[in-house]
Amino acid sequence: MTVVGTWNIENFFKPGGDFGPKDKAAYDAKLAGLAATIRTSGADVLAVEEVGDPDALAELAGRLDGEWSHTTSAIFDEKHPIRVGFLSRLPLEVIADRAPFPRPLAPIQAGDDGGTADRMGRGALAVRVTEADGRKLDLVAVHLKSKLLSFPPAPGGHHSRFQPRDEGERARVAAYALYRRAAEAVTARALADELLAGEGRSRQVIVMGDLNDEPESATTQILLGPPGSELGTPGADRPDKGDGSRLWNLAPRIPEGERFSRVFHQRHELIDHLLVSHALVGRALDVHTLRAQDGGLPSVTDDPADRRDDPASDHAMVFTRLAA
């Protein structure tokens, strides 16, 4: 059995600076809480999102039992340098770190000033992991553009706003975020296409991470590839020519009472996902979410700074136990 998961570990920085906990005590509490949850999950390899400081990830690896390796994407927004990465106690090698939108997809509008974006804000990191029996797993960690909107600084200001000037600005910025999230999904799908190469019946591939959208959203559907065979639909058990390129979202296999990974304004939502190739559909039968050790998830607001010193993540881990 191999346990594979994804977890947004929420603004994981060392103490101080613009984003990290204000003191070492708060940082140590977060390290302890993250390590305890990872141990409880039994994870062998874990995609992580919102790694602000690779040195913090190294410290987290050191808190886990046994020998763990770690790696992070080199692609991130310097203004808020969070990135994706992996923790693994299985042999691991990096095979891709991708950001540019695949052509002929054009750059998208990114703001009221007419500026454009032609790449992901946070790189999609692909690694190859060797299971204990020698089988290979190709894993892609992604963190798509947030649904939490931030607005340009006010005149003379230096920090982003979390409240719009008016509802027109809110609508426009939401559209820019949606453009970007969709283009990032296309980019991640292109990387998945390379790894699958039409051989998904035999190649073990998982695209996973914080997609910032729920299972039925357009961006999540882009990642699935050929439609019509989602788990829980009549086509799920009918082999067809799309199976070599298709990804299956494991969300329907999460027990209903666990089927959420964040609480936003008191609303439960599943925005963290595991998407597997055909070769893994029959192995990934046991799928769960896991919250931090206090047992609950906080209801978050539009301002992430509110949780700067909190010891646990605002997301649940999503993981699967791959049968032998």
mmCIF file of C-alpha atoms in Angstrom:
data_model
loop_
_atom_site.group_PDB
_atom_site.id
_atom_site.type_symbol
_atom_site.label_atom_id
_atom_site.label_comp_id
_atom_site.label_asym_id
_atom_site.label_seq_id
_atom_site.Cartn_x
_atom_site.Cartn_y
_atom_site.Cartn_z
ATOM 1 C CA MET A 1 0.000 0.000 0.000
ATOM 2 C CA THR A 2 1.175 3.529 -0.823
ATOM 3 C CA VAL A 3 -0.446 6.588 0.756
ATOM 4 C CA VAL A 4 -0.503 9.711 -1.432
ATOM 5 C CA GLY A 5 -2.008 13.045 -0.440
ATOM 6 C CA THR A 6 -2.178 16.771 -0.975
ATOM 7 C CA TRP A 7 -2.340 19.509 1.641
ATOM 8 C CA ASN A 8 -2.367 23.294 1.547
ATOM 9 C CA ILE A 9 -0.302 24.083 4.645
ATOM 10 C CA GLU A 10 -1.325 27.762 4.619
ATOM 11 C CA ASN A 11 1.316 30.477 4.367
ATOM 12 C CA PHE A 12 4.100 28.270 5.696
ATOM 13 C CA PHE A 13 6.873 30.738 6.450
ATOM 14 C CA LYS A 14 9.519 30.948 9.128
ATOM 15 C CA PRO A 15 8.833 33.537 11.875
ATOM 16 C CA GLY A 16 8.853 37.230 11.070
ATOM 17 C CA GLY A 17 8.722 38.973 7.720
ATOM 18 C CA ASP A 18 5.553 40.042 5.964
ATOM 19 C CA PHE A 19 3.808 36.667 6.085
ATOM 20 C CA GLY A 20 5.277 34.385 8.740
ATOM 21 C CA PRO A 21 4.159 33.892 12.344
ATOM 22 C CA LYS A 22 5.083 36.804 14.554
ATOM 23 C CA ASP A 23 7.255 34.745 16.904
ATOM 24 C CA LYS A 24 9.061 31.421 17.198
ATOM 25 C CA ALA A 25 6.501 29.987 19.614
ATOM 26 C CA ALA A 26 3.719 30.327 17.028
ATOM 27 C CA TYR A 27 5.983 28.847 14.347
ATOM 28 C CA ASP A 28 6.933 25.874 16.529
ATOM 29 C CA ALA A 29 3.265 25.239 17.299
ATOM 30 C CA LYS A 30 2.490 25.156 13.587
ATOM 31 C CA LEU A 31 5.405 22.803 12.881
ATOM 32 C CA ALA A 32 4.178 20.454 15.598
ATOM 33 C CA GLY A 33 0.588 20.530 14.348
ATOM 34 C CA LEU A 34 1.525 19.887 10.724
ATOM 35 C CA ALA A 35 3.866 17.035 11.640
ATOM 36 C CA ALA A 36 1.257 15.376 13.862
ATOM 37 C CA THR A 37 -1.358 15.452 11.098
ATOM 38 C CA ILE A 38 1.046 14.035 8.515
ATOM 39 C CA ARG A 39 1.968 11.212 10.883
ATOM 40 C CA THR A 40 -1.714 10.452 11.479
ATOM 41 C CA SER A 41 -2.385 10.245 7.735
ATOM 42 C CA GLY A 42 0.344 7.668 7.203
ATOM 43 C CA ALA A 43 1.363 9.535 4.042
ATOM 44 C CA ASP A 44 4.293 8.201 2.039
ATOM 45 C CA VAL A 45 4.341 11.163 -0.323
ATOM 46 C CA LEU A 46 2.536 14.469 0.107
ATOM 47 C CA ALA A 47 2.084 17.380 -2.271
ATOM 48 C CA VAL A 48 2.133 20.618 -0.297
ATOM 49 C CA GLU A 49 0.897 24.060 -1.275
ATOM 50 C CA GLU A 50 1.681 27.520 0.149
ATOM 51 C CA VAL A 51 5.275 26.763 1.089
ATOM 52 C CA GLY A 52 6.647 30.234 1.702
ATOM 53 C CA ASP A 53 10.110 29.225 2.860
ATOM 54 C CA PRO A 54 11.823 26.021 1.663
ATOM 55 C CA ASP A 55 13.854 26.019 4.889
ATOM 56 C CA ALA A 56 10.597 25.705 6.822
ATOM 57 C CA LEU A 57 9.676 22.674 4.714
ATOM 58 C CA ALA A 58 13.075 21.167 5.530
ATOM 59 C CA GLU A 59 12.366 21.672 9.236
ATOM 60 C CA LEU A 60 8.970 20.023 8.837
ATOM 61 C CA ALA A 61 10.598 17.037 7.118
ATOM 62 C CA GLY A 62 12.942 16.780 10.086
ATOM 63 C CA ARG A 63 9.983 16.536 12.470
ATOM 64 C CA LEU A 64 8.608 13.446 10.711
ATOM 65 C CA ASP A 65 9.467 9.845 11.510
ATOM 66 C CA GLY A 66 12.154 8.268 9.360
ATOM 67 C CA GLU A 67 13.990 9.745 6.386
ATOM 68 C CA TRP A 68 12.016 12.245 4.321
ATOM 69 C CA SER A 69 13.116 14.157 1.241
ATOM 70 C CA HIS A 70 11.592 17.454 0.188
ATOM 71 C CA THR A 71 11.553 19.660 -2.877
ATOM 72 C CA THR A 72 9.823 22.862 -3.987
ATOM 73 C CA SER A 73 9.003 24.607 -7.235
ATOM 74 C CA ALA A 74 11.335 27.405 -8.275
ATOM 75 C CA ILE A 75 8.407 29.361 -9.757
ATOM 76 C CA PHE A 76 6.411 31.744 -7.571
ATOM 77 C CA ASP A 77 5.237 35.346 -7.233
ATOM 78 C CA GLU A 78 7.979 37.352 -5.538
ATOM 79 C CA LYS A 79 5.384 39.629 -3.911
ATOM 80 C CA HIS A 80 3.901 36.646 -2.057
ATOM 81 C CA PRO A 81 6.444 33.844 -2.477
ATOM 82 C CA ILE A 82 4.325 30.788 -1.804
ATOM 83 C CA ARG A 83 4.975 27.736 -3.956
ATOM 84 C CA VAL A 84 4.137 24.054 -4.282
ATOM 85 C CA GLY A 85 6.385 21.217 -3.208
ATOM 86 C CA PHE A 86 6.595 17.622 -2.071
ATOM 87 C CA LEU A 87 7.495 15.691 1.043
ATOM 88 C CA SER A 88 8.345 12.035 0.460
ATOM 89 C CA ARG A 89 9.739 9.037 2.265
ATOM 90 C CA LEU A 90 9.894 7.207 -1.070
ATOM 91 C CA PRO A 91 12.627 7.812 -3.686
ATOM 92 C CA LEU A 92 11.755 10.978 -5.605
ATOM 93 C CA GLU A 93 13.079 12.849 -8.634
ATOM 94 C CA VAL A 94 11.869 16.127 -10.156
ATOM 95 C CA ILE A 95 10.830 15.714 -13.797
ATOM 96 C CA ALA A 96 9.222 19.109 -14.591
ATOM 97 C CA ASP A 97 8.600 22.556 -13.128
ATOM 98 C CA ARG A 98 6.187 24.287 -15.483
ATOM 99 C CA ALA A 99 4.634 27.753 -15.716
ATOM 100 C CA PRO A 100 4.239 29.158 -19.296
ATOM 101 C CA PHE A 101 0.778 28.835 -20.802
ATOM 102 C CA PRO A 102 0.908 26.332 -23.685
ATOM 103 C CA ARG A 103 0.623 27.902 -27.103
ATOM 104 C CA PRO A 104 -1.591 28.771 -28.912
ATOM 105 C CA LEU A 105 -3.296 29.825 -25.656
ATOM 106 C CA ALA A 106 -2.853 33.602 -25.590
ATOM 107 C CA PRO A 107 -1.928 35.775 -22.595
ATOM 108 C CA ILE A 108 -4.904 36.770 -20.457
ATOM 109 C CA GLN A 109 -5.859 40.162 -19.019
ATOM 110 C CA ALA A 110 -4.593 40.378 -15.441
ATOM 111 C CA GLY A 111 -5.755 43.781 -14.218
ATOM 112 C CA ASP A 112 -7.505 47.077 -14.872
ATOM 113 C CA ASP A 113 -4.260 48.533 -16.205
ATOM 114 C CA GLY A 114 -4.405 46.207 -19.194
ATOM 115 C CA GLY A 115 -1.438 44.153 -18.065
ATOM 116 C CA THR A 116 -1.407 40.522 -19.135
ATOM 117 C CA ALA A 117 -0.190 37.192 -17.784
ATOM 118 C CA ASP A 118 1.233 34.387 -19.902
ATOM 119 C CA ARG A 119 2.220 31.941 -17.177
ATOM 120 C CA MET A 120 1.061 30.370 -13.947
ATOM 121 C CA GLY A 121 1.576 32.409 -10.806
ATOM 122 C CA ARG A 122 2.867 29.282 -9.057
ATOM 123 C CA GLY A 123 4.662 26.578 -11.001
ATOM 124 C CA ALA A 124 3.229 23.105 -11.544
ATOM 125 C CA LEU A 125 5.833 20.734 -10.108
ATOM 126 C CA ALA A 126 6.046 17.146 -11.387
ATOM 127 C CA VAL A 127 7.990 14.406 -9.619
ATOM 128 C CA ARG A 128 8.485 10.692 -10.186
ATOM 129 C CA VAL A 129 8.219 8.536 -7.077
ATOM 130 C CA THR A 130 9.234 4.890 -6.826
ATOM 131 C CA GLU A 131 6.907 2.718 -4.775
ATOM 132 C CA ALA A 132 8.265 -0.018 -2.516
ATOM 133 C CA ASP A 133 7.546 -2.645 -5.191
ATOM 134 C CA GLY A 134 9.364 -0.645 -7.872
ATOM 135 C CA ARG A 135 6.339 0.822 -9.657
ATOM 136 C CA LYS A 136 6.578 4.465 -10.716
ATOM 137 C CA LEU A 137 4.127 7.225 -9.798
ATOM 138 C CA ASP A 138 4.203 10.511 -11.720
ATOM 139 C CA LEU A 139 2.762 13.205 -9.457
ATOM 140 C CA VAL A 140 1.947 16.825 -10.339
ATOM 141 C CA ALA A 141 1.392 19.409 -7.592
ATOM 142 C CA VAL A 142 -0.603 22.506 -8.527
ATOM 143 C CA HIS A 143 -2.032 25.525 -6.745
ATOM 144 C CA LEU A 144 -4.325 27.458 -9.047
ATOM 145 C CA LYS A 145 -5.207 31.127 -8.726
ATOM 146 C CA SER A 146 -7.076 31.906 -5.525
ATOM 147 C CA LYS A 147 -10.765 32.745 -5.297
ATOM 148 C CA LEU A 148 -9.875 35.087 -2.417
ATOM 149 C CA LEU A 149 -9.723 38.406 -4.225
ATOM 150 C CA SER A 150 -7.097 41.045 -3.583
ATOM 151 C CA PHE A 151 -7.228 44.517 -5.089
ATOM 152 C CA PRO A 152 -4.452 46.943 -6.078
ATOM 153 C CA PRO A 153 -3.110 49.200 -3.312
ATOM 154 C CA ALA A 154 -4.929 52.463 -2.736
ATOM 155 C CA PRO A 155 -3.163 55.609 -4.019
ATOM 156 C CA GLY A 156 -0.014 56.060 -1.948
ATOM 157 C CA GLY A 157 -0.418 52.610 -0.393
ATOM 158 C CA HIS A 158 1.938 49.652 -0.528
ATOM 159 C CA HIS A 159 -0.257 46.692 0.407
ATOM 160 C CA SER A 160 -3.080 45.007 -1.475
ATOM 161 C CA ARG A 161 -6.637 45.673 -0.369
ATOM 162 C CA PHE A 162 -9.145 42.970 0.470
ATOM 163 C CA GLN A 163 -12.162 45.223 -0.090
ATOM 164 C CA PRO A 164 -13.054 46.743 -3.474
ATOM 165 C CA ARG A 165 -13.728 50.406 -4.145
ATOM 166 C CA ASP A 166 -17.079 49.425 -5.639
ATOM 167 C CA GLU A 167 -18.919 46.410 -6.989
ATOM 168 C CA GLY A 168 -17.664 47.025 -10.508
ATOM 169 C CA GLU A 169 -14.087 46.558 -9.317
ATOM 170 C CA ARG A 170 -15.040 43.402 -7.435
ATOM 171 C CA ALA A 171 -16.633 41.902 -10.566
ATOM 172 C CA ARG A 172 -13.676 42.771 -12.806
ATOM 173 C CA VAL A 173 -11.060 41.384 -10.414
ATOM 174 C CA ALA A 174 -13.102 38.194 -10.002
ATOM 175 C CA ALA A 175 -13.102 37.862 -13.797
ATOM 176 C CA TYR A 176 -9.315 38.345 -13.990
ATOM 177 C CA ALA A 177 -8.869 35.642 -11.346
ATOM 178 C CA LEU A 178 -11.164 33.305 -13.270
ATOM 179 C CA TYR A 179 -9.280 33.938 -16.532
ATOM 180 C CA ARG A 180 -6.050 33.046 -14.786
ATOM 181 C CA ARG A 181 -7.378 29.990 -13.000
ATOM 182 C CA ALA A 182 -8.734 28.630 -16.289
ATOM 183 C CA ALA A 183 -5.464 29.267 -18.137
ATOM 184 C CA GLU A 184 -3.520 27.641 -15.304
ATOM 185 C CA ALA A 185 -5.784 24.587 -15.524
ATOM 186 C CA VAL A 186 -5.021 24.376 -19.250
ATOM 187 C CA THR A 187 -1.295 24.547 -18.444
ATOM 188 C CA ALA A 188 -1.518 21.786 -15.851
ATOM 189 C CA ARG A 189 -3.582 19.688 -18.262
ATOM 190 C CA ALA A 190 -0.875 20.094 -20.924
ATOM 191 C CA LEU A 191 1.711 18.770 -18.472
ATOM 192 C CA ALA A 192 -0.574 15.842 -17.639
ATOM 193 C CA ASP A 193 -0.911 15.119 -21.371
ATOM 194 C CA GLU A 194 2.878 14.838 -21.619
ATOM 195 C CA LEU A 195 3.071 12.427 -18.696
ATOM 196 C CA LEU A 196 0.117 10.331 -19.846
ATOM 197 C CA ALA A 197 1.121 10.310 -23.532
ATOM 198 C CA GLY A 198 -2.144 8.517 -24.234
ATOM 199 C CA GLU A 199 -1.006 5.589 -22.062
ATOM 200 C CA GLY A 200 -3.033 6.284 -18.939
ATOM 201 C CA ARG A 201 -4.211 2.682 -18.780
ATOM 202 C CA SER A 202 -0.678 1.714 -17.742
ATOM 203 C CA ARG A 203 0.962 4.959 -16.614
ATOM 204 C CA GLN A 204 0.283 5.904 -12.993
ATOM 205 C CA VAL A 205 -0.283 9.674 -12.956
ATOM 206 C CA ILE A 206 -1.883 11.907 -10.322
ATOM 207 C CA VAL A 207 -2.537 15.642 -10.709
ATOM 208 C CA MET A 208 -3.287 17.036 -7.276
ATOM 209 C CA GLY A 209 -3.409 20.147 -5.197
ATOM 210 C CA ASP A 210 -5.441 23.204 -4.315
ATOM 211 C CA LEU A 211 -7.479 23.935 -7.437
ATOM 212 C CA ASN A 212 -9.459 26.706 -5.727
ATOM 213 C CA ASP A 213 -12.585 25.320 -7.368
ATOM 214 C CA GLU A 214 -15.067 22.562 -6.645
ATOM 215 C CA PRO A 215 -15.476 19.296 -8.590
ATOM 216 C CA GLU A 216 -18.060 20.529 -11.101
ATOM 217 C CA SER A 217 -16.380 23.855 -11.866
ATOM 218 C CA ALA A 218 -15.174 24.535 -15.390
ATOM 219 C CA THR A 219 -11.519 24.727 -14.351
ATOM 220 C CA THR A 220 -11.633 21.359 -12.605
ATOM 221 C CA GLN A 221 -13.394 19.830 -15.601
ATOM 222 C CA ILE A 222 -10.637 21.119 -17.913
ATOM 223 C CA LEU A 223 -8.153 18.990 -16.004
ATOM 224 C CA LEU A 224 -10.177 15.793 -16.430
ATOM 225 C CA GLY A 225 -9.757 15.608 -20.178
ATOM 226 C CA PRO A 226 -12.298 13.558 -22.192
ATOM 227 C CA PRO A 227 -15.727 13.911 -20.519
ATOM 228 C CA GLY A 228 -18.342 11.289 -19.785
ATOM 229 C CA SER A 229 -16.650 8.822 -17.442
ATOM 230 C CA GLU A 230 -16.557 10.633 -14.089
ATOM 231 C CA LEU A 231 -16.861 8.453 -10.997
ATOM 232 C CA GLY A 232 -20.494 8.123 -10.006
ATOM 233 C CA THR A 233 -21.773 8.347 -13.592
ATOM 234 C CA PRO A 234 -22.940 5.443 -15.817
ATOM 235 C CA GLY A 235 -19.846 5.855 -18.003
ATOM 236 C CA ALA A 236 -17.369 5.342 -15.168
ATOM 237 C CA ASP A 237 -17.183 1.575 -15.691
ATOM 238 C CA ARG A 238 -17.372 1.577 -19.480
ATOM 239 C CA PRO A 239 -13.961 1.413 -21.146
ATOM 240 C CA ASP A 240 -13.582 3.744 -24.121
ATOM 241 C CA LYS A 241 -10.888 5.285 -26.290
ATOM 242 C CA GLY A 242 -10.564 8.293 -23.974
ATOM 243 C CA ASP A 243 -9.301 6.234 -21.035
ATOM 244 C CA GLY A 244 -5.666 6.614 -22.057
ATOM 245 C CA SER A 245 -5.875 10.403 -21.702
ATOM 246 C CA ARG A 246 -8.516 10.810 -19.015
ATOM 247 C CA LEU A 247 -8.097 11.758 -15.336
ATOM 248 C CA TRP A 248 -10.658 10.763 -12.692
ATOM 249 C CA ASN A 249 -11.449 12.998 -9.730
ATOM 250 C CA LEU A 250 -11.528 10.852 -6.575
ATOM 251 C CA ALA A 251 -13.916 13.263 -4.812
ATOM 252 C CA PRO A 252 -16.953 10.914 -5.042
ATOM 253 C CA ARG A 253 -15.001 8.289 -3.089
ATOM 254 C CA ILE A 254 -14.556 10.572 -0.080
ATOM 255 C CA PRO A 255 -17.172 9.686 2.573
ATOM 256 C CA GLU A 256 -19.941 12.263 2.368
ATOM 257 C CA GLY A 257 -19.382 13.607 5.876
ATOM 258 C CA GLU A 258 -15.719 14.282 5.055
ATOM 259 C CA ARG A 259 -16.238 15.687 1.565
ATOM 260 C CA PHE A 260 -14.912 19.199 2.138
ATOM 261 C CA SER A 261 -11.437 20.643 2.471
ATOM 262 C CA ARG A 262 -12.132 24.253 3.471
ATOM 263 C CA VAL A 263 -14.837 26.266 5.201
ATOM 264 C CA PHE A 264 -15.310 29.725 3.678
ATOM 265 C CA HIS A 265 -17.780 32.101 5.329
ATOM 266 C CA GLN A 266 -19.383 29.090 7.054
ATOM 267 C CA ARG A 267 -19.789 27.222 3.742
ATOM 268 C CA HIS A 268 -18.152 23.813 3.352
ATOM 269 C CA GLU A 269 -16.369 23.372 0.023
ATOM 270 C CA LEU A 270 -14.087 20.802 -1.596
ATOM 271 C CA ILE A 271 -11.363 22.694 -3.458
ATOM 272 C CA ASP A 272 -8.412 20.325 -2.956
ATOM 273 C CA HIS A 273 -8.387 17.369 -5.314
ATOM 274 C CA LEU A 274 -6.722 14.133 -6.410
ATOM 275 C CA LEU A 275 -7.113 13.375 -10.135
ATOM 276 C CA VAL A 276 -5.815 9.952 -11.177
ATOM 277 C CA SER A 277 -5.127 8.129 -14.423
ATOM 278 C CA HIS A 278 -6.954 4.947 -15.426
ATOM 279 C CA ALA A 279 -4.116 2.800 -14.058
ATOM 280 C CA LEU A 280 -4.908 4.058 -10.547
ATOM 281 C CA VAL A 281 -8.716 4.053 -10.566
ATOM 282 C CA GLY A 282 -8.779 0.487 -9.305
ATOM 283 C CA ARG A 283 -6.119 1.137 -6.652
ATOM 284 C CA ALA A 284 -7.429 4.427 -5.230
ATOM 285 C CA LEU A 285 -10.550 3.065 -3.560
ATOM 286 C CA ASP A 286 -9.911 4.397 -0.033
ATOM 287 C CA VAL A 287 -10.023 8.220 -0.075
ATOM 288 C CA HIS A 288 -10.349 10.601 2.864
ATOM 289 C CA THR A 289 -9.874 14.108 4.140
ATOM 290 C CA LEU A 290 -8.025 14.794 7.373
ATOM 291 C CA ARG A 291 -8.219 17.933 9.429
ATOM 292 C CA ALA A 292 -5.584 19.163 11.871
ATOM 293 C CA GLN A 293 -5.407 17.535 15.258
ATOM 294 C CA ASP A 294 -8.006 19.757 16.904
ATOM 295 C CA GLY A 295 -10.545 17.996 14.685
ATOM 296 C CA GLY A 296 -12.154 20.989 12.972
ATOM 297 C CA LEU A 297 -11.602 23.532 10.243
ATOM 298 C CA PRO A 298 -11.952 27.261 10.899
ATOM 299 C CA SER A 299 -14.311 29.314 8.776
ATOM 300 C CA VAL A 300 -12.004 31.647 6.871
ATOM 301 C CA THR A 301 -12.720 35.133 5.559
ATOM 302 C CA ASP A 302 -11.408 37.194 2.655
ATOM 303 C CA ASP A 303 -8.355 38.403 4.627
ATOM 304 C CA PRO A 304 -5.671 35.694 5.005
ATOM 305 C CA ALA A 305 -3.698 37.881 7.428
ATOM 306 C CA ASP A 306 -6.320 37.129 10.086
ATOM 307 C CA ARG A 307 -4.752 33.681 10.575
ATOM 308 C CA ARG A 308 -1.084 34.592 10.593
ATOM 309 C CA ASP A 309 -0.363 33.021 14.000
ATOM 310 C CA ASP A 310 -2.775 30.101 13.849
ATOM 311 C CA PRO A 311 -1.107 26.737 14.544
ATOM 312 C CA ALA A 312 -3.079 24.692 12.014
ATOM 313 C CA SER A 313 -3.889 24.939 8.326
ATOM 314 C CA ASP A 314 -7.230 26.268 7.120
ATOM 315 C CA HIS A 315 -7.398 23.333 4.669
ATOM 316 C CA ALA A 316 -7.911 19.631 5.218
ATOM 317 C CA MET A 317 -5.497 17.132 3.734
ATOM 318 C CA VAL A 318 -6.949 14.947 0.971
ATOM 319 C CA PHE A 319 -5.309 11.535 0.654
ATOM 320 C CA THR A 320 -5.760 8.072 -0.794
ATOM 321 C CA ARG A 321 -4.416 4.694 0.194
ATOM 322 C CA LEU A 322 -3.371 3.006 -3.038
ATOM 323 C CA ALA A 323 -4.019 -0.713 -2.810
ATOM 324 C CA ALA A 324 -1.144 -3.037 -3.627
#
